[in-house]
Amino acid sequence: MRTCVSSTPYRFYHQQGGIILKWLKVDPDKCVGCGTCMETCSTTWFKENNPALSRIQVTKKDEDHYDLNACNQCGTCIDMCPVGALARDGNGIIRMDEKKCVGCLMCVGFCPTKSFFYHAAKRPEPFKCIACGLCVKKCPVEALEIVTE
């Protein structure tokens, strides 16, 4: 079993050789807590401005600092899914096959960074960041970046 406890993601080795990994890198030192990333994410994926529906979460750490939480594509959830609903795509992004998901929430419970989310009233399957990059484009302080390694 793989584990991931840092903000640096697990390295994905593509079958044709080389490392391919795309992920959302966060810089909490730059974050001002404006919530633009959460608004962009929730309105993109759920068509409503609701921070609970965002695939990136920003929380106040102390007076001047914020925590940013988004999936770093470590892969722990892949090993935990009892029905094989999670797999890496060609860029190293962990994707869910919603047709296979049975809603057991093992991915949510075992995510070491608590970056897998669930909102029963809005979606029967859990959700997470897929490094689409839309929040990066909207962040006014450049606290987010799409990285490809």
PDB file of C-alpha atoms in Angstrom:
ATOM      1  CA  MET A   1       0.000   0.000   0.000  1.00  0.00           C
ATOM      2  CA  ARG A   2       1.187   3.526  -0.883  1.00  0.00           C
ATOM      3  CA  THR A   3       0.998   6.369   1.599  1.00  0.00           C
ATOM      4  CA  CYS A   4       1.336  10.074   1.106  1.00  0.00           C
ATOM      5  CA  VAL A   5       1.837  12.482   3.948  1.00  0.00           C
ATOM      6  CA  SER A   6       3.492  15.467   2.324  1.00  0.00           C
ATOM      7  CA  SER A   7       2.376  18.180  -0.056  1.00  0.00           C
ATOM      8  CA  THR A   8       4.613  16.688  -2.729  1.00  0.00           C
ATOM      9  CA  PRO A   9       2.652  14.145  -4.733  1.00  0.00           C
ATOM     10  CA  TYR A  10       3.481  10.566  -5.457  1.00  0.00           C
ATOM     11  CA  ARG A  11       5.477  10.266  -8.678  1.00  0.00           C
ATOM     12  CA  PHE A  12       3.603   8.468 -11.427  1.00  0.00           C
ATOM     13  CA  TYR A  13       5.671   6.478 -13.892  1.00  0.00           C
ATOM     14  CA  HIS A  14       3.965   6.223 -17.270  1.00  0.00           C
ATOM     15  CA  GLN A  15       4.054   2.913 -19.113  1.00  0.00           C
ATOM     16  CA  GLN A  16       6.008   4.451 -22.010  1.00  0.00           C
ATOM     17  CA  GLY A  17       8.638   5.741 -19.589  1.00  0.00           C
ATOM     18  CA  GLY A  18       9.229   9.037 -17.856  1.00  0.00           C
ATOM     19  CA  ILE A  19       7.427  10.813 -15.088  1.00  0.00           C
ATOM     20  CA  ILE A  20       4.096  12.356 -15.917  1.00  0.00           C
ATOM     21  CA  LEU A  21       2.326  14.142 -13.130  1.00  0.00           C
ATOM     22  CA  LYS A  22      -0.011  17.099 -13.107  1.00  0.00           C
ATOM     23  CA  TRP A  23      -1.169  18.567  -9.817  1.00  0.00           C
ATOM     24  CA  LEU A  24      -2.367  21.745  -8.150  1.00  0.00           C
ATOM     25  CA  LYS A  25       0.441  23.273  -6.133  1.00  0.00           C
ATOM     26  CA  VAL A  26      -0.690  25.590  -3.353  1.00  0.00           C
ATOM     27  CA  ASP A  27       1.277  28.377  -1.668  1.00  0.00           C
ATOM     28  CA  PRO A  28      -0.456  29.214   1.614  1.00  0.00           C
ATOM     29  CA  ASP A  29       2.026  32.037   2.275  1.00  0.00           C
ATOM     30  CA  LYS A  30       0.537  33.971  -0.643  1.00  0.00           C
ATOM     31  CA  CYS A  31      -3.131  33.217   0.100  1.00  0.00           C
ATOM     32  CA  VAL A  32      -5.217  36.145   1.385  1.00  0.00           C
ATOM     33  CA  GLY A  33      -8.337  34.053   2.019  1.00  0.00           C
ATOM     34  CA  CYS A  34     -10.506  35.776  -0.593  1.00  0.00           C
ATOM     35  CA  GLY A  35     -12.266  32.529  -1.543  1.00  0.00           C
ATOM     36  CA  THR A  36     -12.083  33.178  -5.292  1.00  0.00           C
ATOM     37  CA  CYS A  37     -10.692  29.685  -5.878  1.00  0.00           C
ATOM     38  CA  MET A  38     -13.564  28.044  -3.990  1.00  0.00           C
ATOM     39  CA  GLU A  39     -16.146  30.182  -5.794  1.00  0.00           C
ATOM     40  CA  THR A  40     -14.619  29.344  -9.173  1.00  0.00           C
ATOM     41  CA  CYS A  41     -14.510  25.639  -8.382  1.00  0.00           C
ATOM     42  CA  SER A  42     -18.031  25.304  -6.986  1.00  0.00           C
ATOM     43  CA  THR A  43     -19.629  27.374  -9.740  1.00  0.00           C
ATOM     44  CA  THR A  44     -17.746  25.401 -12.401  1.00  0.00           C
ATOM     45  CA  TRP A  45     -18.578  21.924 -11.114  1.00  0.00           C
ATOM     46  CA  PHE A  46     -21.876  22.469  -9.269  1.00  0.00           C
ATOM     47  CA  LYS A  47     -23.198  25.677 -10.873  1.00  0.00           C
ATOM     48  CA  GLU A  48     -23.550  27.432  -7.513  1.00  0.00           C
ATOM     49  CA  ASN A  49     -21.323  29.515  -5.261  1.00  0.00           C
ATOM     50  CA  ASN A  50     -21.045  27.241  -2.241  1.00  0.00           C
ATOM     51  CA  PRO A  51     -17.662  26.705  -0.528  1.00  0.00           C
ATOM     52  CA  ALA A  52     -18.780  23.259   0.691  1.00  0.00           C
ATOM     53  CA  LEU A  53     -18.953  22.169  -2.956  1.00  0.00           C
ATOM     54  CA  SER A  54     -15.446  23.299  -3.853  1.00  0.00           C
ATOM     55  CA  ARG A  55     -12.719  20.784  -4.651  1.00  0.00           C
ATOM     56  CA  ILE A  56     -10.225  23.135  -3.000  1.00  0.00           C
ATOM     57  CA  GLN A  57     -10.786  24.300   0.559  1.00  0.00           C
ATOM     58  CA  VAL A  58      -9.389  27.430   2.185  1.00  0.00           C
ATOM     59  CA  THR A  59      -9.537  27.759   5.951  1.00  0.00           C
ATOM     60  CA  LYS A  60      -8.196  30.408   8.277  1.00  0.00           C
ATOM     61  CA  LYS A  61      -5.133  29.142  10.142  1.00  0.00           C
ATOM     62  CA  ASP A  62      -4.471  32.195  12.290  1.00  0.00           C
ATOM     63  CA  GLU A  63      -4.780  35.976  12.079  1.00  0.00           C
ATOM     64  CA  ASP A  64      -2.718  36.342   8.892  1.00  0.00           C
ATOM     65  CA  HIS A  65      -2.455  32.843   7.415  1.00  0.00           C
ATOM     66  CA  TYR A  66      -4.667  30.400   5.553  1.00  0.00           C
ATOM     67  CA  ASP A  67      -4.522  26.686   4.797  1.00  0.00           C
ATOM     68  CA  LEU A  68      -5.255  25.565   1.251  1.00  0.00           C
ATOM     69  CA  ASN A  69      -6.309  21.984   0.765  1.00  0.00           C
ATOM     70  CA  ALA A  70      -6.502  20.321  -2.647  1.00  0.00           C
ATOM     71  CA  CYS A  71      -5.678  16.809  -3.812  1.00  0.00           C
ATOM     72  CA  ASN A  72      -1.974  16.340  -4.492  1.00  0.00           C
ATOM     73  CA  GLN A  73      -2.605  13.165  -6.538  1.00  0.00           C
ATOM     74  CA  CYS A  74      -0.689  10.915  -4.104  1.00  0.00           C
ATOM     75  CA  GLY A  75      -2.781   7.841  -4.964  1.00  0.00           C
ATOM     76  CA  THR A  76      -3.595   6.439  -1.532  1.00  0.00           C
ATOM     77  CA  CYS A  77      -7.277   6.463  -2.459  1.00  0.00           C
ATOM     78  CA  ILE A  78      -6.676   4.158  -5.440  1.00  0.00           C
ATOM     79  CA  ASP A  79      -5.544   1.364  -3.148  1.00  0.00           C
ATOM     80  CA  MET A  80      -8.441   1.953  -0.734  1.00  0.00           C
ATOM     81  CA  CYS A  81     -11.271   1.792  -3.281  1.00  0.00           C
ATOM     82  CA  PRO A  82     -12.869  -1.668  -2.953  1.00  0.00           C
ATOM     83  CA  VAL A  83     -14.510  -1.529  -6.403  1.00  0.00           C
ATOM     84  CA  GLY A  84     -11.664  -0.079  -8.477  1.00  0.00           C
ATOM     85  CA  ALA A  85     -13.499   3.164  -9.259  1.00  0.00           C
ATOM     86  CA  LEU A  86     -10.301   5.230  -9.003  1.00  0.00           C
ATOM     87  CA  ALA A  87      -7.402   5.209 -11.450  1.00  0.00           C
ATOM     88  CA  ARG A  88      -4.743   7.543 -12.839  1.00  0.00           C
ATOM     89  CA  ASP A  89      -5.194   9.089 -16.245  1.00  0.00           C
ATOM     90  CA  GLY A  90      -2.317   9.716 -18.669  1.00  0.00           C
ATOM     91  CA  ASN A  91      -1.317  12.883 -16.781  1.00  0.00           C
ATOM     92  CA  GLY A  92      -1.203  11.204 -13.389  1.00  0.00           C
ATOM     93  CA  ILE A  93      -4.514  12.715 -12.251  1.00  0.00           C
ATOM     94  CA  ILE A  94      -6.644  10.410 -10.152  1.00  0.00           C
ATOM     95  CA  ARG A  95     -10.064  10.123 -11.769  1.00  0.00           C
ATOM     96  CA  MET A  96     -13.237   8.448 -10.591  1.00  0.00           C
ATOM     97  CA  ASP A  97     -15.376   6.195 -12.729  1.00  0.00           C
ATOM     98  CA  GLU A  98     -18.749   7.270 -11.363  1.00  0.00           C
ATOM     99  CA  LYS A  99     -20.438   4.200 -12.825  1.00  0.00           C
ATOM    100  CA  LYS A 100     -18.270   1.966 -10.628  1.00  0.00           C
ATOM    101  CA  CYS A 101     -18.474   4.057  -7.438  1.00  0.00           C
ATOM    102  CA  VAL A 102     -20.764   2.542  -4.795  1.00  0.00           C
ATOM    103  CA  GLY A 103     -20.542   5.507  -2.412  1.00  0.00           C
ATOM    104  CA  CYS A 104     -18.704   3.672   0.366  1.00  0.00           C
ATOM    105  CA  LEU A 105     -16.571   6.795   1.086  1.00  0.00           C
ATOM    106  CA  MET A 106     -13.388   4.782   1.700  1.00  0.00           C
ATOM    107  CA  CYS A 107     -11.527   7.343  -0.429  1.00  0.00           C
ATOM    108  CA  VAL A 108     -12.782  10.160   1.790  1.00  0.00           C
ATOM    109  CA  GLY A 109     -11.933   8.330   5.004  1.00  0.00           C
ATOM    110  CA  PHE A 110      -8.452   7.222   3.987  1.00  0.00           C
ATOM    111  CA  CYS A 111      -7.263  10.371   2.191  1.00  0.00           C
ATOM    112  CA  PRO A 112      -4.122  11.369   4.138  1.00  0.00           C
ATOM    113  CA  THR A 113      -4.552  15.054   3.240  1.00  0.00           C
ATOM    114  CA  LYS A 114      -8.350  15.090   3.716  1.00  0.00           C
ATOM    115  CA  SER A 115      -8.717  16.291   0.122  1.00  0.00           C
ATOM    116  CA  PHE A 116     -11.539  13.980  -0.956  1.00  0.00           C
ATOM    117  CA  PHE A 117     -14.918  15.592  -0.270  1.00  0.00           C
ATOM    118  CA  TYR A 118     -18.536  14.470  -0.124  1.00  0.00           C
ATOM    119  CA  HIS A 119     -21.815  16.366  -0.191  1.00  0.00           C
ATOM    120  CA  ALA A 120     -24.732  13.925  -0.097  1.00  0.00           C
ATOM    121  CA  ALA A 121     -27.396  16.462  -1.037  1.00  0.00           C
ATOM    122  CA  LYS A 122     -25.628  17.536  -4.213  1.00  0.00           C
ATOM    123  CA  ARG A 123     -23.737  14.505  -5.481  1.00  0.00           C
ATOM    124  CA  PRO A 124     -23.872  10.799  -4.610  1.00  0.00           C
ATOM    125  CA  GLU A 125     -20.158  10.243  -5.351  1.00  0.00           C
ATOM    126  CA  PRO A 126     -17.200  11.805  -3.549  1.00  0.00           C
ATOM    127  CA  PHE A 127     -15.209  14.466  -5.407  1.00  0.00           C
ATOM    128  CA  LYS A 128     -11.692  15.925  -5.407  1.00  0.00           C
ATOM    129  CA  CYS A 129      -9.448  18.285  -7.311  1.00  0.00           C
ATOM    130  CA  ILE A 130      -8.563  17.101 -10.801  1.00  0.00           C
ATOM    131  CA  ALA A 131      -6.074  19.926 -11.480  1.00  0.00           C
ATOM    132  CA  CYS A 132      -8.292  21.569 -14.099  1.00  0.00           C
ATOM    133  CA  GLY A 133      -6.526  24.891 -13.478  1.00  0.00           C
ATOM    134  CA  LEU A 134      -9.561  27.168 -13.480  1.00  0.00           C
ATOM    135  CA  CYS A 135      -8.879  28.344  -9.924  1.00  0.00           C
ATOM    136  CA  VAL A 136      -5.289  29.141 -10.900  1.00  0.00           C
ATOM    137  CA  LYS A 137      -6.480  31.544 -13.585  1.00  0.00           C
ATOM    138  CA  LYS A 138      -8.783  33.353 -11.130  1.00  0.00           C
ATOM    139  CA  CYS A 139      -6.487  33.581  -8.075  1.00  0.00           C
ATOM    140  CA  PRO A 140      -5.639  37.295  -7.667  1.00  0.00           C
ATOM    141  CA  VAL A 141      -2.436  36.647  -5.674  1.00  0.00           C
ATOM    142  CA  GLU A 142      -1.015  33.665  -7.593  1.00  0.00           C
ATOM    143  CA  ALA A 143      -1.238  31.334  -4.594  1.00  0.00           C
ATOM    144  CA  LEU A 144      -2.087  28.424  -6.915  1.00  0.00           C
ATOM    145  CA  GLU A 145      -0.164  26.850  -9.749  1.00  0.00           C
ATOM    146  CA  ILE A 146      -0.617  23.849 -12.032  1.00  0.00           C
ATOM    147  CA  VAL A 147       2.615  21.888 -12.001  1.00  0.00           C
ATOM    148  CA  THR A 148       3.614  19.194 -14.454  1.00  0.00           C
ATOM    149  CA  GLU A 149       6.615  17.112 -13.489  1.00  0.00           C
TER     150      GLU A 149
END
